Amino acid sequence: MSTDKIAPGKGTGGTVSYGSDGHRGRITIPVLHRMKRDERRIVSVTAYDYTFARLLDESGVDLILVGDSLGMVVQGHDTTLPVTLDEMIYHARCVSRGVDRAMVVCDLPFGAFQGGPQQALQSAVRVLKESGAQAVKIEGGRIMAETIEHLVARDIPVVAHVGLTPQSVHAFGGFKVQGRGEAGDKVMEDARIAAESGACLLVLEGMPSELAARITESITIPTIGIGAGAGCDGQVLVLYDLLGLYGEVQPRFVKRYLDGAEGIRQALTDYATEVRSGVFPAPEHQFK
Ligand code: KIV
């Protein structure tokens, strides 16, 4: 993995890493398709704001997903369902401002596309026009085939999402692994139809690893897994899970790369102690 200084001015002034493929330009759909063909794994993380997006971009993340998971990790809801299209556009716009290299994908939230292809088109046009994202993500396979085709025919790149689709939480009776046993045929069918309808990428969430690996081998578009095992073309994690910022419960598929919550609690406790004791602000933090 090569690293170089980024141009000063924008961002943190840190180093930027170009990822495993050494690709320096903007990550586009053809680049991601080439990565699948060359068996180079795609790195994806969610983001919801400028500062984190900047850090992810500088770290060489290939694909930044502005997920409607923001309804849970940013807004504090129990599900993703309350998130609105305006809120998605707002967060995607903040993220896009921080990104020079990664591809940015924005979720269409619950209620913004289930009304049919025309509603989905209006929502997707708003996302691409107002946020700077390069593609929209839609939950669903077979049931969304017509919608995916409608958008793709109008040059709107669509990422499809099958398996444990969080917007279906009530229909599933909870956030439950999908596609076990014979139910695997339905998920396989959803994946195949989404790919044939023209989706450019496919998110595989919450399913047996063996099923996700079979799907990955059987379609030509890249698969990005979350709780779907090592056989996918890439992996995505929710940023706040990866950094150990969100929730007491740690799903099996999450790996925490930082105990962020503990570090932040400690920093805030230190700050409070120093304010109360008069240690902060010190002379060097004050104007003469
Ligand atoms: O909303 C989200 O963050 C997602 C990813 C976890 C795939 O859909």
XYZ file of C-alpha atoms and ligand atoms in Angstrom:
296
model
C 0.000 0.000 0.000
C 1.618 3.291 -1.092
C 1.232 6.581 0.762
C 1.770 10.176 -0.316
C 1.119 13.587 1.161
C -2.149 15.141 0.112
C -2.189 18.705 -1.105
C -2.356 21.079 1.859
C -5.362 23.309 2.262
C -8.244 20.899 2.388
C -8.707 18.378 5.145
C -6.408 17.442 7.997
C -3.169 17.622 6.074
C -2.478 13.971 6.872
C -1.232 11.268 4.533
C -3.456 9.688 1.969
C -3.252 5.998 1.282
C -4.203 4.772 -2.168
C -5.496 1.357 -1.190
C -4.465 -2.062 -2.323
C -4.819 -1.315 -6.031
C -2.656 1.822 -5.951
C -5.395 3.614 -7.911
C -4.889 7.359 -7.512
C -7.789 8.842 -9.443
C -11.424 8.866 -8.452
C -12.856 5.438 -7.687
C -15.565 4.758 -10.249
C -17.789 1.798 -11.055
C -15.387 0.501 -13.758
C -12.530 0.645 -11.208
C -14.573 -1.423 -8.730
C -15.495 -3.923 -11.469
C -11.833 -4.223 -12.390
C -10.988 -4.877 -8.738
C -13.433 -7.808 -8.738
C -11.911 -9.239 -11.926
C -8.386 -8.856 -10.479
C -9.524 -10.358 -7.136
C -8.572 -7.221 -5.195
C -10.838 -6.675 -2.204
C -12.977 -3.522 -2.024
C -12.856 -1.587 1.266
C -16.041 0.179 2.283
C -17.136 2.049 5.427
C -20.178 4.188 6.199
C -19.875 7.920 6.918
C -22.313 10.660 7.765
C -20.262 13.870 8.051
C -17.381 15.847 6.523
C -14.695 15.182 9.133
C -15.014 11.406 9.167
C -15.451 11.296 5.382
C -12.176 13.186 5.042
C -10.403 10.696 7.329
C -11.851 7.706 5.459
C -10.796 9.176 2.113
C -7.284 9.876 3.389
C -7.112 6.274 4.655
C -7.701 4.857 1.176
C -11.224 3.540 1.696
C -12.604 2.765 -1.778
C -16.333 3.148 -1.226
C -18.054 5.412 1.305
C -21.650 4.585 2.018
C -23.915 7.253 3.446
C -26.152 4.640 5.008
C -29.572 5.120 6.519
C -27.958 3.407 9.523
C -27.506 7.079 10.460
C -31.062 6.806 11.798
C -29.682 4.554 14.529
C -26.089 5.661 15.146
C -26.545 9.431 14.600
C -30.225 10.060 15.325
C -30.745 7.437 18.067
C -33.752 5.628 16.589
C -34.261 1.875 17.101
C -34.539 1.254 13.350
C -33.622 2.991 10.085
C -37.260 3.587 9.140
C -37.745 7.190 10.369
C -34.931 8.625 8.207
C -36.143 11.054 5.525
C -34.846 11.763 2.030
C -33.972 15.335 3.044
C -31.870 13.992 5.927
C -30.047 11.543 3.641
C -29.280 14.324 1.170
C -28.023 16.593 3.946
C -25.608 13.945 5.286
C -24.496 12.842 1.802
C -23.713 16.466 0.941
C -21.555 16.808 4.085
C -19.735 13.567 3.196
C -19.181 14.478 -0.447
C -17.432 17.695 0.577
C -14.809 15.629 2.396
C -14.097 13.137 -0.382
C -11.731 13.431 -3.348
C -11.058 9.810 -4.213
C -13.604 7.310 -2.866
C -16.892 6.583 -4.581
C -19.803 7.935 -2.508
C -23.068 6.002 -2.429
C -26.204 7.304 -0.701
C -29.029 5.115 0.610
C -32.561 5.836 -0.545
C -34.416 5.737 2.779
C -37.604 3.885 3.637
C -40.562 5.471 1.846
C -38.482 7.186 -0.853
C -38.636 4.409 -3.472
C -41.173 1.734 -2.424
C -43.863 3.750 -4.243
C -42.545 2.553 -7.601
C -40.014 3.416 -10.331
C -41.246 6.994 -10.809
C -40.966 7.853 -7.111
C -37.549 6.175 -6.974
C -36.413 8.192 -9.996
C -37.480 11.476 -8.403
C -35.686 10.570 -5.157
C -32.535 9.394 -6.933
C -32.368 12.514 -9.112
C -32.551 14.658 -5.992
C -29.754 12.651 -4.346
C -27.393 12.926 -7.322
C -28.247 16.589 -7.992
C -28.186 17.891 -4.418
C -25.642 15.714 -2.584
C -22.766 14.963 -4.955
C -23.084 11.188 -4.388
C -22.301 9.035 -7.444
C -24.882 6.278 -6.894
C -27.948 5.413 -4.842
C -28.505 2.233 -2.846
C -31.850 0.479 -2.807
C -32.884 -2.389 -0.521
C -34.520 -5.328 -2.284
C -33.924 -7.758 -5.142
C -36.724 -9.273 -7.213
C -39.322 -6.787 -5.936
C -37.096 -3.862 -7.010
C -36.179 -5.225 -10.469
C -38.373 -2.782 -12.398
C -37.207 0.146 -10.261
C -33.521 -0.724 -10.727
C -34.022 -1.029 -14.514
C -35.902 2.282 -14.617
C -33.074 4.163 -12.882
C -30.234 2.431 -14.712
C -31.896 3.150 -18.083
C -31.709 6.836 -17.104
C -27.992 6.587 -16.234
C -28.436 6.548 -12.482
C -26.076 3.972 -10.967
C -27.849 1.702 -8.491
C -26.312 -0.379 -5.717
C -28.738 -3.129 -4.684
C -28.903 -4.631 -1.179
C -30.239 -8.128 -0.394
C -30.364 -10.548 2.528
C -30.943 -8.834 5.878
C -32.372 -5.587 4.555
C -32.839 -3.397 7.666
C -35.831 -1.509 6.186
C -37.692 -4.875 6.318
C -37.075 -5.230 10.074
C -40.799 -5.484 10.919
C -41.518 -7.990 8.150
C -38.555 -10.103 9.333
C -39.570 -9.818 13.021
C -36.195 -8.316 13.971
C -32.685 -7.947 12.587
C -32.349 -11.639 11.722
C -29.923 -13.521 9.503
C -31.611 -14.355 6.187
C -31.133 -17.170 3.688
C -30.519 -20.118 5.998
C -31.402 -23.515 4.520
C -33.966 -23.441 1.744
C -34.477 -19.698 2.198
C -31.060 -19.363 0.560
C -32.710 -19.915 -2.836
C -34.764 -16.749 -2.423
C -31.730 -14.640 -1.505
C -29.802 -16.144 -4.435
C -32.711 -15.275 -6.731
C -32.872 -11.709 -5.350
C -29.146 -11.283 -6.010
C -29.327 -12.683 -9.534
C -32.311 -10.514 -10.485
C -30.758 -7.355 -8.999
C -27.599 -7.978 -11.043
C -29.553 -8.741 -14.231
C -31.625 -5.585 -13.729
C -28.460 -3.521 -14.023
C -27.287 -2.896 -10.449
C -23.611 -1.907 -10.464
C -22.802 -3.349 -7.027
C -24.570 -5.608 -4.590
C -24.537 -5.373 -0.785
C -24.992 -8.769 0.871
C -26.026 -8.395 4.501
C -26.635 -10.921 7.295
C -26.504 -14.281 5.545
C -24.501 -17.513 5.748
C -20.977 -17.097 4.388
C -21.349 -20.047 2.052
C -24.424 -18.477 0.408
C -22.683 -15.088 -0.002
C -19.665 -16.817 -1.562
C -21.906 -18.672 -4.043
C -23.659 -15.422 -4.989
C -20.293 -13.677 -5.421
C -19.061 -16.396 -7.773
C -22.272 -16.481 -9.794
C -22.579 -12.775 -10.709
C -20.210 -10.409 -12.517
C -20.863 -7.313 -10.391
C -18.876 -6.864 -7.146
C -20.477 -7.933 -3.866
C -19.851 -5.989 -0.671
C -20.547 -8.025 2.454
C -21.580 -7.125 5.973
C -22.163 -10.136 8.177
C -21.848 -12.229 5.014
C -18.414 -13.783 5.452
C -15.065 -13.652 3.715
C -16.175 -14.815 0.279
C -17.465 -11.402 -0.868
C -15.555 -9.064 -3.192
C -15.393 -6.430 -0.470
C -16.484 -5.628 3.066
C -18.432 -2.762 4.598
C -18.830 -1.873 8.275
C -20.778 0.863 10.007
C -18.133 3.421 11.025
C -19.400 3.786 14.589
C -19.244 -0.018 15.082
C -15.726 -0.244 13.640
C -14.532 2.561 15.948
C -16.295 1.148 19.008
C -18.526 4.206 19.406
C -21.986 2.675 19.186
C -23.928 0.358 21.446
C -23.274 -2.060 24.246
C -24.206 -5.046 22.083
C -21.580 -6.156 19.624
C -22.986 -8.221 16.746
C -20.867 -11.260 15.843
C -19.944 -9.804 12.447
C -18.505 -6.545 13.850
C -14.832 -6.190 14.598
C -13.917 -3.178 16.709
C -10.631 -1.658 15.622
C -10.705 0.958 18.398
C -12.344 1.355 21.787
C -13.469 4.804 20.696
C -16.171 5.275 23.322
C -13.735 4.644 26.162
C -11.107 6.976 24.669
C -13.660 9.755 24.224
C -15.109 9.298 27.726
C -11.589 9.541 29.174
C -10.781 12.684 27.150
C -14.021 14.375 28.253
C -13.460 13.414 31.882
C -9.907 14.852 31.703
C -11.276 18.064 30.151
C -13.931 18.432 32.861
C -11.360 17.806 35.602
C -9.001 20.431 34.163
C -11.749 23.045 33.732
C -12.948 22.506 37.309
C -9.422 22.645 38.717
C -8.392 25.663 36.590
C -5.595 23.752 34.780
C -7.284 24.517 31.437
C -6.929 26.978 29.820
C -3.163 27.210 30.486
C -1.178 30.349 29.518
C -0.427 28.912 26.043
C -4.164 28.686 25.311
C -4.790 32.349 26.134
C -4.391 35.596 24.188
C -2.184 38.278 25.694
O -27.350 1.771 6.220
C -26.236 1.226 6.171
O -25.273 1.660 6.806
C -26.097 0.049 5.324
C -24.827 -0.730 5.405
C -24.599 -1.305 6.724
C -24.722 -1.753 4.325
O -26.972 -0.254 4.582
